[in-house]
XYZ file of C-alpha atoms in Angstrom:
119
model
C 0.000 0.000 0.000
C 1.104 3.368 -0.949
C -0.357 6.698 0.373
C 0.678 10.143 -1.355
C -0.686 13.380 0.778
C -0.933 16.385 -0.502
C -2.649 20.057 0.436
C -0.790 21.465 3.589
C 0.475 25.078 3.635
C -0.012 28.436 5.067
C -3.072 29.488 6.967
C -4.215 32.576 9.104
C -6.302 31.098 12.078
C -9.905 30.735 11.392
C -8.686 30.308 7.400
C -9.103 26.907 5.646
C -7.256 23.967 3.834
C -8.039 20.881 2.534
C -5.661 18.199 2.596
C -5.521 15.028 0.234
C -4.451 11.865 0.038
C -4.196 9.121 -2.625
C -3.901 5.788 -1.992
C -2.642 2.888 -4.378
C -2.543 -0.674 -3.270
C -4.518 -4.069 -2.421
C -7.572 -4.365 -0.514
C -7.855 -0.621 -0.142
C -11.379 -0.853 -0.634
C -11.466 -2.637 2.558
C -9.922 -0.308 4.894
C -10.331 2.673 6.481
C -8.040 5.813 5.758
C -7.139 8.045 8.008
C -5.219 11.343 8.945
C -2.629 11.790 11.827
C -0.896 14.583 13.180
C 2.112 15.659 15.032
C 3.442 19.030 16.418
C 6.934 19.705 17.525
C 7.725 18.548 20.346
C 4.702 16.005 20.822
C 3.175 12.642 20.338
C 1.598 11.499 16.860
C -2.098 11.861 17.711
C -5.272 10.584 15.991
C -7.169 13.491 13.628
C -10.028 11.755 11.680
C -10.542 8.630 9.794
C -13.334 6.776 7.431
C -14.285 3.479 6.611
C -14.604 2.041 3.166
C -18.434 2.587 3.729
C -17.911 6.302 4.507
C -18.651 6.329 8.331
C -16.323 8.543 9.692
C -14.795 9.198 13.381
C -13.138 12.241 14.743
C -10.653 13.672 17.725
C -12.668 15.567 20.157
C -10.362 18.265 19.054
C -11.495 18.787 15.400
C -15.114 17.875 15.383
C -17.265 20.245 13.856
C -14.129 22.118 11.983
C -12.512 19.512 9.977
C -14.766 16.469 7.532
C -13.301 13.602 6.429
C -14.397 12.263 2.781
C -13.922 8.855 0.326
C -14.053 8.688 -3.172
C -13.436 4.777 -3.588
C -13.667 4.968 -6.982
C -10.379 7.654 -7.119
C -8.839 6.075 -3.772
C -8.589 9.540 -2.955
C -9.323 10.616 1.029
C -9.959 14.678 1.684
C -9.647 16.179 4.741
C -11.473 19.797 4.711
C -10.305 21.921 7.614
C -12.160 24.720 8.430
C -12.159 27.134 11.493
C -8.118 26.693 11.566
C -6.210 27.555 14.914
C -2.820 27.629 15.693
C -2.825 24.431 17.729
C -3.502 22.452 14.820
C -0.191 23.394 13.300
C 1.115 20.299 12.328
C 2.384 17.965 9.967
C -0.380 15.979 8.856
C 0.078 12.201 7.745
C -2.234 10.179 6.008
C -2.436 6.109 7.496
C -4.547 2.742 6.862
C -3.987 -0.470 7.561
C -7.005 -0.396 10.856
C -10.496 -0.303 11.380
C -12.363 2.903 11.993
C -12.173 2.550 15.757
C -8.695 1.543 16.094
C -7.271 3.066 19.318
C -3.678 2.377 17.393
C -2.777 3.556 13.765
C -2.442 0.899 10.455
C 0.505 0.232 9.250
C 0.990 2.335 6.277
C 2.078 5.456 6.391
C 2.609 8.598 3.427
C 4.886 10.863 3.687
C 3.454 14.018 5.756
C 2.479 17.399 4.635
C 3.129 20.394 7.057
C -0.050 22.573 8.215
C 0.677 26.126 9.531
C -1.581 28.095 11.086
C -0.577 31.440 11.769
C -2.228 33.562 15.271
């Protein structure tokens, strides 16, 4: 399995971004895709995820700012982040290889795209 994000950037706080993230590989229809994120200085933490059926689960943290999205045919995942704050200054990774509810990550990993979000 190969994941390819894309999307991060810039951002004044309460701006938006949407990242992406393609996804090439077996039994990817299967799975559930999801986003991590880590800041300097802390732990990878858990961002948003959806199953290959389109239910979707989200941090505390993010609910109601960012939504999670599938197009199975594309094996494309979108994260649209609205409402952006400075905590969520990150670099964002996409990650399968788990079920929705997975209190660990999958796996697979791409290769991280850096969110800024300026005060």
């Amino acid at each position: 399995v190969q994941l390819q994000a894309s999307g991060g950037g810039l951002v004044q706080a309460g701006g938006s971004l949407r990242l992406s993230c393609a996804a090439s590989g077996s039994r990817l229809s299967i799975t559930a895709i999801g986003w991590y994120r880590q800041a300097p200085g802390k732990q990878r933490e858990f961002v948003a995820a959806v199953s290959s059926g389109g239910s979707t689960h989200y941090a505390d943290s993010v609910k109601g700012r960012f939504t999670i999205s599938r197009d199975n045919a594309k094996n494309t995942v979108l994260l649209q982040m609205n409402n952006l704050k400075p905590d969520d200054t990150a670099v964002y990774y996409c990650n399968t290889g788990a079920p929705l509810y997975s209190p660990i990550p999958g796996d697979y990993w791409g290769q991280g795209t850096q969110v800024t979000v300026s005060s």
